[in-house]
Coordinates of C-alpha atoms in Angstrom, one line a residue:
Chain A
M1 CA 281.3 9.1 113.8
V2 CA 284.6 10.9 113.8
E3 CA 283.4 12.8 110.6
L4 CA 280.2 13.8 112.4
H5 CA 282.2 15.1 115.4
K6 CA 284.5 17.0 113.1
R7 CA 281.6 18.5 111.3
T8 CA 279.9 19.4 114.6
G9 CA 283.1 21.0 115.8
Y10 CA 283.5 23.1 112.6
L11 CA 279.9 24.1 112.7
F12 CA 280.2 25.2 116.3
L13 CA 283.4 27.1 115.5
G14 CA 281.7 28.7 112.5
L15 CA 278.7 29.7 114.5
M16 CA 280.7 31.2 117.3
I17 CA 282.9 33.2 115.0
A18 CA 279.9 34.4 113.1
Q19 CA 278.3 35.7 116.3
V20 CA 281.5 37.2 117.6
L21 CA 281.8 39.1 114.3
L22 CA 278.1 40.1 114.7
V23 CA 278.8 41.4 118.2
S24 CA 282.0 43.1 117.1
A25 CA 280.3 44.9 114.3
Q26 CA 277.9 46.5 116.7
V27 CA 280.4 47.5 119.4
Q28 CA 282.8 50.5 119.3
T29 CA 286.1 51.0 121.0
K30 CA 286.8 53.9 123.3
K31 CA 288.3 55.7 120.4
G32 CA 285.0 55.4 118.4
T33 CA 286.1 52.9 115.9
R34 CA 284.2 49.6 115.4
V35 CA 285.6 46.7 117.3
L36 CA 285.4 44.6 114.2
Q37 CA 287.4 47.1 112.3
A38 CA 289.9 47.5 115.1
V39 CA 290.3 43.8 115.6
T40 CA 290.6 43.1 111.9
F41 CA 293.2 45.8 111.6
E42 CA 295.1 44.5 114.6
V43 CA 294.9 40.9 113.4
F44 CA 296.0 41.8 109.9
S45 CA 298.7 44.1 111.1
R46 CA 300.1 41.2 113.3
V47 CA 299.9 38.9 110.3
E48 CA 301.7 41.5 108.1
S49 CA 304.2 42.1 110.8
G50 CA 304.8 38.3 111.2
T51 CA 305.1 37.9 107.4
A52 CA 307.5 40.8 107.1
S53 CA 309.5 39.5 109.9
M54 CA 309.7 36.1 108.3
V55 CA 310.6 37.5 104.9
R56 CA 313.2 39.7 106.6
G57 CA 314.6 36.8 108.6
T58 CA 314.7 34.6 105.5
R59 CA 316.4 37.3 103.5
D60 CA 318.9 38.0 106.3
F61 CA 319.6 34.3 106.7
W62 CA 320.1 33.9 103.0
G63 CA 322.2 37.0 102.8
N64 CA 324.3 35.8 105.8
Y65 CA 324.6 32.4 104.3
V66 CA 325.8 33.7 101.0
G67 CA 328.1 36.1 102.8
L68 CA 329.5 33.3 104.9
R69 CA 330.2 31.0 101.9
N70 CA 333.4 32.8 101.1
V71 CA 334.4 33.9 104.6
R72 CA 336.9 31.1 105.0
E73 CA 338.8 32.1 102.0
D74 CA 338.5 35.7 102.9
N75 CA 339.7 35.0 106.4
A76 CA 342.7 33.1 105.1
S77 CA 343.5 35.9 102.6
L78 CA 343.1 38.6 105.2
R79 CA 345.3 36.7 107.6
R80 CA 348.0 36.5 105.0
R81 CA 347.5 40.2 104.2
V82 CA 347.8 41.0 107.9
G83 CA 351.0 39.0 108.1
E84 CA 352.4 40.8 105.1
L85 CA 351.4 44.2 106.5
E86 CA 352.9 43.4 109.9
V87 CA 356.2 42.5 108.2
A88 CA 356.0 45.7 106.1
L89 CA 355.2 47.7 109.2
Q90 CA 358.3 46.3 110.9
Q91 CA 360.3 47.2 107.9
E92 CA 358.8 50.7 107.9
H93 CA 359.6 51.0 111.6
G94 CA 363.2 50.0 110.8
L95 CA 363.4 52.4 108.0
A96 CA 362.0 55.2 110.0
S97 CA 364.4 54.5 112.8
R98 CA 367.2 54.3 110.4
S99 CA 366.1 57.6 108.8
R100 CA 366.0 59.3 112.1
Q101 CA 369.5 58.1 112.9
L102 CA 370.7 59.2 109.5
E103 CA 369.0 62.6 109.9
E104 CA 370.7 63.0 113.2
L105 CA 374.0 62.1 111.6
L106 CA 373.3 64.5 108.8
A107 CA 372.5 67.2 111.2
L108 CA 375.8 66.4 113.0
K109 CA 377.5 66.4 109.7
T110 CA 376.1 69.7 108.8
Q111 CA 377.2 71.1 112.2
A112 CA 380.6 69.7 111.9
T113 CA 383.1 71.9 110.1
M114 CA 385.4 69.1 109.4
N115 CA 385.0 66.6 106.7
T116 CA 383.3 63.4 107.8
L117 CA 382.3 60.1 106.5
A118 CA 379.3 58.1 107.5
A119 CA 379.9 54.5 108.4
Q120 CA 377.9 51.6 109.5
V121 CA 378.8 49.4 112.5
I122 CA 379.2 45.9 111.1
A123 CA 380.6 44.1 114.1
G124 CA 381.4 44.3 117.8
N125 CA 384.3 42.7 119.6
P126 CA 383.7 39.3 121.0
D127 CA 386.3 40.0 123.7
P128 CA 384.6 42.1 126.3
T129 CA 387.9 43.3 127.7
L130 CA 388.7 45.0 124.4
R131 CA 386.0 47.5 123.7
T132 CA 386.1 47.9 119.9
I133 CA 383.7 47.9 117.0
T134 CA 384.2 47.3 113.3
I135 CA 382.9 49.8 110.7
D136 CA 382.4 49.4 107.0
R137 CA 384.8 52.1 106.0
G138 CA 388.5 51.6 105.4
S139 CA 391.6 53.0 103.7
H140 CA 389.8 53.0 100.3
D141 CA 387.4 55.6 101.8
G142 CA 390.3 57.7 103.2
V143 CA 390.2 56.3 106.6
V144 CA 393.5 56.2 108.5
A145 CA 394.5 55.3 112.0
D146 CA 393.7 57.7 114.9
M147 CA 390.9 59.4 113.1
A148 CA 388.1 60.3 115.5
V149 CA 384.8 58.6 115.3
I150 CA 381.7 60.4 116.5
A151 CA 378.0 59.9 116.8
P152 CA 375.1 62.2 117.5
G153 CA 375.4 61.5 121.2
G154 CA 379.1 62.5 121.3
I155 CA 382.5 61.0 120.9
V156 CA 382.7 57.3 120.1
G157 CA 386.4 56.5 119.9
R158 CA 389.2 56.4 117.3
I159 CA 390.3 54.3 114.4
I160 CA 393.0 51.9 115.4
S161 CA 395.4 50.0 113.3
P162 CA 395.3 48.0 111.2
V163 CA 392.9 49.8 108.8
G164 CA 391.5 47.5 106.2
R165 CA 390.7 48.5 102.7
S166 CA 386.9 48.6 103.3
A167 CA 386.7 48.2 107.0
S168 CA 388.4 49.4 110.1
R169 CA 388.3 49.0 113.8
V170 CA 387.3 51.6 116.3
Q171 CA 388.6 51.7 119.8
L172 CA 385.7 52.9 121.9
L173 CA 386.3 55.7 124.4
I174 CA 385.2 53.4 127.2
D175 CA 388.0 50.9 126.5
R176 CA 390.4 50.7 129.4
S177 CA 393.3 51.8 127.3
A178 CA 391.5 54.6 125.6
A179 CA 391.8 58.3 126.6
A180 CA 390.8 61.7 125.4
G181 CA 391.7 65.2 126.4
A182 CA 388.6 66.6 128.2
I183 CA 387.4 69.7 129.9
V184 CA 384.4 70.5 132.0
E185 CA 382.3 72.7 129.9
R186 CA 381.0 74.9 132.7
T187 CA 384.3 75.6 134.4
R188 CA 386.8 74.7 131.7
A189 CA 388.6 72.5 134.2
G190 CA 390.8 70.2 132.2
G191 CA 391.7 66.6 132.5
V192 CA 391.8 63.3 130.7
A193 CA 388.8 61.1 130.1
V194 CA 389.8 57.4 130.3
G195 CA 387.9 54.2 130.0
A196 CA 387.2 52.4 133.2
E197 CA 385.8 49.2 134.6
G198 CA 382.4 49.3 136.2
D199 CA 379.5 51.6 135.8
P200 CA 379.8 54.3 134.6
P201 CA 382.5 53.2 132.2
L202 CA 384.4 56.6 132.0
R203 CA 386.6 58.4 134.5
M204 CA 388.1 61.9 134.3
E205 CA 391.5 62.0 135.7
S206 CA 394.0 64.8 136.4
V207 CA 391.4 67.3 137.5
S208 CA 392.6 69.3 140.4
N209 CA 390.9 69.1 143.7
L210 CA 390.5 72.8 143.5
A211 CA 388.5 72.6 140.4
D212 CA 384.8 73.2 140.5
V213 CA 383.2 70.1 139.1
K214 CA 379.7 69.0 139.9
A215 CA 377.5 66.1 139.0
G216 CA 375.6 66.9 135.8
D217 CA 378.4 69.0 134.3
N218 CA 379.1 68.4 130.6
V219 CA 382.5 67.0 129.8
V220 CA 383.7 67.8 126.3
A221 CA 386.8 67.0 124.2
S222 CA 389.5 69.6 124.8
G223 CA 391.2 68.8 121.5
V224 CA 394.6 68.7 123.1
D225 CA 395.1 65.1 122.1
G226 CA 395.1 66.0 118.5
I227 CA 392.5 63.3 117.7
F228 CA 389.1 64.2 119.0
P229 CA 387.5 67.4 117.7
K230 CA 387.3 70.1 120.3
G231 CA 384.0 70.8 122.0
Y232 CA 382.4 67.4 121.2
L233 CA 380.5 65.9 124.1
I234 CA 382.2 63.1 125.9
G235 CA 379.6 62.7 128.6
R236 CA 378.2 64.1 131.9
V237 CA 379.7 64.1 135.3
E238 CA 377.8 61.5 137.4
Q239 CA 379.9 61.8 140.6
S240 CA 382.6 64.3 141.6
D241 CA 384.5 63.7 144.8
R242 CA 387.5 65.3 146.4
G243 CA 390.5 62.8 145.9
K244 CA 393.1 61.7 148.4
G245 CA 395.9 63.3 146.4
L246 CA 395.9 66.3 144.2
Y247 CA 393.1 65.2 141.9
R248 CA 389.4 64.7 142.2
T249 CA 387.7 61.4 141.6
I250 CA 385.2 62.0 138.8
T251 CA 383.0 59.4 137.0
I252 CA 381.4 60.3 133.7
R253 CA 378.3 58.8 132.1
P254 CA 379.1 58.7 128.3
G255 CA 376.9 60.7 126.0
V256 CA 376.9 57.9 123.5
D257 CA 375.0 54.7 124.1
F258 CA 377.7 52.2 123.2
S259 CA 375.3 49.3 123.4
S260 CA 373.2 50.4 120.5
L261 CA 375.6 51.9 118.0
E262 CA 374.6 51.4 114.4
E263 CA 375.7 54.5 112.5
V264 CA 378.8 56.6 113.2
L265 CA 380.7 59.4 111.5
V266 CA 384.4 59.1 110.8
V267 CA 386.2 62.5 111.1
L268 CA 388.3 62.5 108.0
T269 CA 390.4 65.4 109.2
P270 CA 393.7 63.8 109.8
P271 CA 394.9 63.8 113.4
R272 CA 397.6 66.4 114.2
G273 CA 400.2 63.7 114.7
A274 CA 399.5 62.2 111.3
V275 CA 399.8 65.7 109.7
R276 CA 403.1 66.3 111.5
D277 CA 404.3 62.9 110.5
E278 CA 403.3 63.7 106.9
A279 CA 405.1 67.0 107.1
E280 CA 408.2 65.4 108.5
K281 CA 408.2 62.9 105.7
Chain B
M1 CA 258.9 16.2 112.8
K2 CA 262.1 17.1 114.7
T3 CA 262.4 20.4 112.9
L4 CA 258.8 21.2 113.7
V5 CA 259.4 20.4 117.3
V6 CA 262.5 22.6 117.4
I7 CA 260.8 25.5 115.7
G8 CA 257.7 25.1 117.8
A9 CA 259.7 24.9 121.0
L10 CA 261.8 28.0 120.2
A11 CA 258.9 30.1 118.9
G12 CA 256.8 29.2 121.9
S13 CA 259.5 29.8 124.4
V14 CA 260.4 33.2 122.9
A15 CA 256.7 34.2 122.7
L16 CA 256.1 33.1 126.3
Q17 CA 259.3 34.7 127.5
S18 CA 258.3 38.1 126.1
S19 CA 255.0 37.8 127.9
L20 CA 256.7 37.1 131.2
L21 CA 258.9 40.2 131.2
G22 CA 257.4 41.5 134.4
L23 CA 258.5 38.4 136.4
R24 CA 261.9 39.5 137.7
A25 CA 264.1 38.8 140.7
G26 CA 267.1 41.1 141.5
G27 CA 266.9 42.9 138.1
N28 CA 267.0 39.6 136.2
Q29 CA 264.2 37.6 134.9
V30 CA 263.3 34.7 137.3
I31 CA 262.9 32.2 134.5
N32 CA 264.5 31.9 131.0
L33 CA 262.2 29.8 128.9
V34 CA 264.3 30.1 125.8
L35 CA 267.3 28.7 127.7
I36 CA 265.1 25.9 129.0
A37 CA 264.0 25.1 125.4
V38 CA 267.6 25.1 124.2
V39 CA 268.7 22.8 127.0
Y40 CA 265.8 20.6 126.4
L41 CA 266.4 20.4 122.7
A42 CA 270.2 19.8 123.3
L43 CA 269.5 17.0 125.7
S44 CA 266.9 15.5 123.4
Y45 CA 268.6 15.8 120.0
G46 CA 272.3 16.3 120.5
P47 CA 274.9 19.1 120.2
V48 CA 274.1 20.2 116.6
T49 CA 270.5 20.8 117.3
G50 CA 271.4 22.3 120.7
M51 CA 273.8 24.8 119.2
L52 CA 271.5 25.7 116.3
A53 CA 268.6 26.1 118.6
G54 CA 270.7 28.2 121.0
M55 CA 271.8 30.4 118.2
V56 CA 268.3 31.0 116.8
G57 CA 266.7 31.4 120.2
G58 CA 269.5 33.6 121.5
L59 CA 269.4 35.9 118.5
A60 CA 265.6 36.1 118.6
Q61 CA 265.8 37.0 122.3
D62 CA 268.6 39.6 121.6
T63 CA 266.5 41.2 118.8
M64 CA 263.5 41.5 121.1
A65 CA 265.5 42.7 124.0
G66 CA 267.0 45.5 122.0
G67 CA 270.6 45.0 123.2
I68 CA 273.7 43.9 121.4
I69 CA 272.5 41.3 118.9
G70 CA 274.7 38.2 119.2
I71 CA 275.7 38.1 122.8
G72 CA 272.7 36.0 123.9
G73 CA 273.0 33.9 120.7
L74 CA 276.7 33.3 121.5
C75 CA 276.0 32.3 125.1
K76 CA 273.1 30.0 124.1
T77 CA 275.0 28.5 121.2
L78 CA 277.8 27.6 123.6
V79 CA 275.4 26.3 126.3
G80 CA 273.4 24.3 123.7
F81 CA 276.6 22.7 122.3
L82 CA 278.0 21.8 125.7
V83 CA 274.8 20.4 127.0
G84 CA 274.3 18.5 123.8
V85 CA 277.8 17.0 124.0
L86 CA 277.3 16.0 127.6
G87 CA 273.9 14.6 126.9
S88 CA 275.3 12.4 124.2
Q89 CA 278.1 11.2 126.4
F90 CA 276.2 10.5 129.6
N91 CA 272.9 9.0 130.5
L92 CA 270.8 12.0 131.5
T93 CA 267.4 10.4 131.5
S94 CA 266.6 10.7 135.2
A95 CA 265.4 13.8 137.0
I96 CA 268.5 14.7 139.1
P97 CA 271.0 14.8 136.3
R98 CA 268.6 16.8 134.2
L99 CA 268.1 19.2 137.0
F100 CA 271.8 19.5 137.4
M101 CA 272.2 20.2 133.7
F102 CA 269.6 22.9 133.8
V103 CA 271.1 24.6 136.8
A104 CA 274.7 24.4 135.4
A105 CA 273.5 25.6 132.0
T106 CA 271.8 28.6 133.6
F107 CA 274.9 29.4 135.6
V108 CA 277.2 29.2 132.6
H109 CA 274.8 31.2 130.5
E110 CA 274.3 34.0 133.0
L111 CA 278.0 34.3 133.8
L112 CA 279.0 34.3 130.2
F113 CA 276.2 36.8 129.3
D114 CA 277.4 39.2 132.0
A115 CA 281.1 38.7 131.1
L116 CA 280.5 39.4 127.4
H117 CA 278.6 42.5 128.2
A118 CA 281.4 43.6 130.4
L119 CA 283.9 42.8 127.7
V120 CA 282.2 45.0 125.1
G121 CA 281.9 47.8 127.8
W122 CA 278.2 47.6 128.0
R123 CA 278.1 47.2 131.7
P124 CA 280.4 46.2 134.6
F125 CA 280.9 42.5 135.4
T126 CA 278.9 42.1 138.7
P127 CA 277.4 38.6 138.8
H128 CA 274.4 38.2 141.2
L129 CA 275.0 34.7 142.4
T130 CA 271.8 34.6 144.5
T131 CA 269.6 35.8 141.7
T132 CA 271.3 33.4 139.3
L133 CA 270.9 30.5 141.7
I134 CA 267.1 31.3 142.0
Q135 CA 266.8 31.5 138.2
A136 CA 268.8 28.3 137.9
L137 CA 266.6 26.4 140.3
V138 CA 263.4 27.8 138.7
N139 CA 264.8 26.9 135.2
G140 CA 265.7 23.4 136.5
L141 CA 262.2 22.8 137.9
A142 CA 260.6 24.2 134.8
G143 CA 262.8 22.0 132.6
L144 CA 261.9 18.9 134.6
I145 CA 258.3 19.8 134.2
V146 CA 258.8 20.2 130.5
F147 CA 260.5 16.8 130.2
Y148 CA 257.8 15.2 132.3
V149 CA 255.0 16.8 130.2
V150 CA 256.7 15.9 126.9
E151 CA 257.6 12.4 127.9
K152 CA 254.7 11.4 130.1
G153 CA 252.0 13.6 128.6
P154 CA 251.1 11.6 125.5
E155 CA 251.2 8.4 127.5
A156 CA 248.8 9.8 130.1
A157 CA 246.5 11.1 127.5
Q158 CA 246.4 7.8 125.8
R159 CA 245.6 6.1 129.0
R160 CA 242.8 8.5 129.7
R161 CA 241.4 7.9 126.2
M162 CA 241.6 4.2 126.8
N163 CA 239.8 4.5 130.1
S164 CA 237.0 6.6 128.6
R165 CA 236.5 4.1 125.7
A166 CA 236.3 1.2 128.2
S167 CA 233.6 2.9 130.2
L168 CA 231.6 3.5 127.0
S169 CA 231.7 -0.2 126.1
R170 CA 230.5 -1.2 129.5
R171 CA 227.6 1.1 129.1
R172 CA 226.7 -0.3 125.7
F173 CA 226.7 -3.9 126.8

């Protein structure tokens, strides 16, 4: 019975399709083509499109699967490589920065007429009241006490005793007991730059109230102390007020950033006192 | 015997239908004898005979009408199949169900016929329900008559023959 129903259904379907095809063969579309032809083309084009889509999908899926098989290893490898490159980049940055500093030092060295020696800061002072640093040059390199130490930004300080064979200590200009002969570059008003507590850490003393000193004026070494080379920048006037006595109250912002010193130049020209001592000997 | 009945019914209905072309209502023929024959055959012999008869009768009608060959065949194949299936599933031996089947078959056939013509762009789909209803009722009545004639006709003829033989015997004795 079921078989009969099935056969009846197939027969009905076959007859209907046959007659639909018969009708389609006689009817034309608005474009003039046969409906049968148009429908056949449409159906086959859909089938082709579907088949192509399936093939493409399968190929893409397979390709992606194959591509994904090694992605874990690739990912790990790439992560390692990125890590290495980041480290290398940091090193390159460090080198570039170092090169810049060295270039600046070299430029300074070129500018300087005196004989200088490049030195690296190897330590600071753990005692904040004594503002000194240690450099990797000593008597073996010709470094003696009271030699001036400079940096691209200006004067750093002077070598203080004792001087080691391959290292020496530098008293920074901002130390409370440090001092340097200074003049205001614009007006040539002279005085003494001394270290001070507070911010800014430099003060200019012994400048007459009559002197013309304004904020922003450059203060340079006068050279009268026999240590620091004349004309080298000490800093800029930050505040200049008329003092109670004879002298003005002047604060100076140092030209050197003492908090980030890494490379310095030691002026190998012996200080005048040392020369005199040598001559007296 | 069955094949002869089917062929005879279809041939006769097609021939008669072509001679009744002048009998129209609202542009449509008021009776569709081929459809009546198809429904009759489907109800009498089942869906296979119904759809085959519908296809043959419809194609013949299409050929004679000069339109698109296949649309009438398609409609009558579907109607023959549906009526045959329903006739095999339900008891349709009394007059009212048969009348309903004829009316429904006519409606389905006419609507499908118009829809297919509209689909192929032959003419717009504008079903004339009143005309279709008239045709459906006429078809239904004609179908009932056909059933009556076919089912009761031989019995009545035999009874008449029996009556005439009885009167002859009485005269002899």
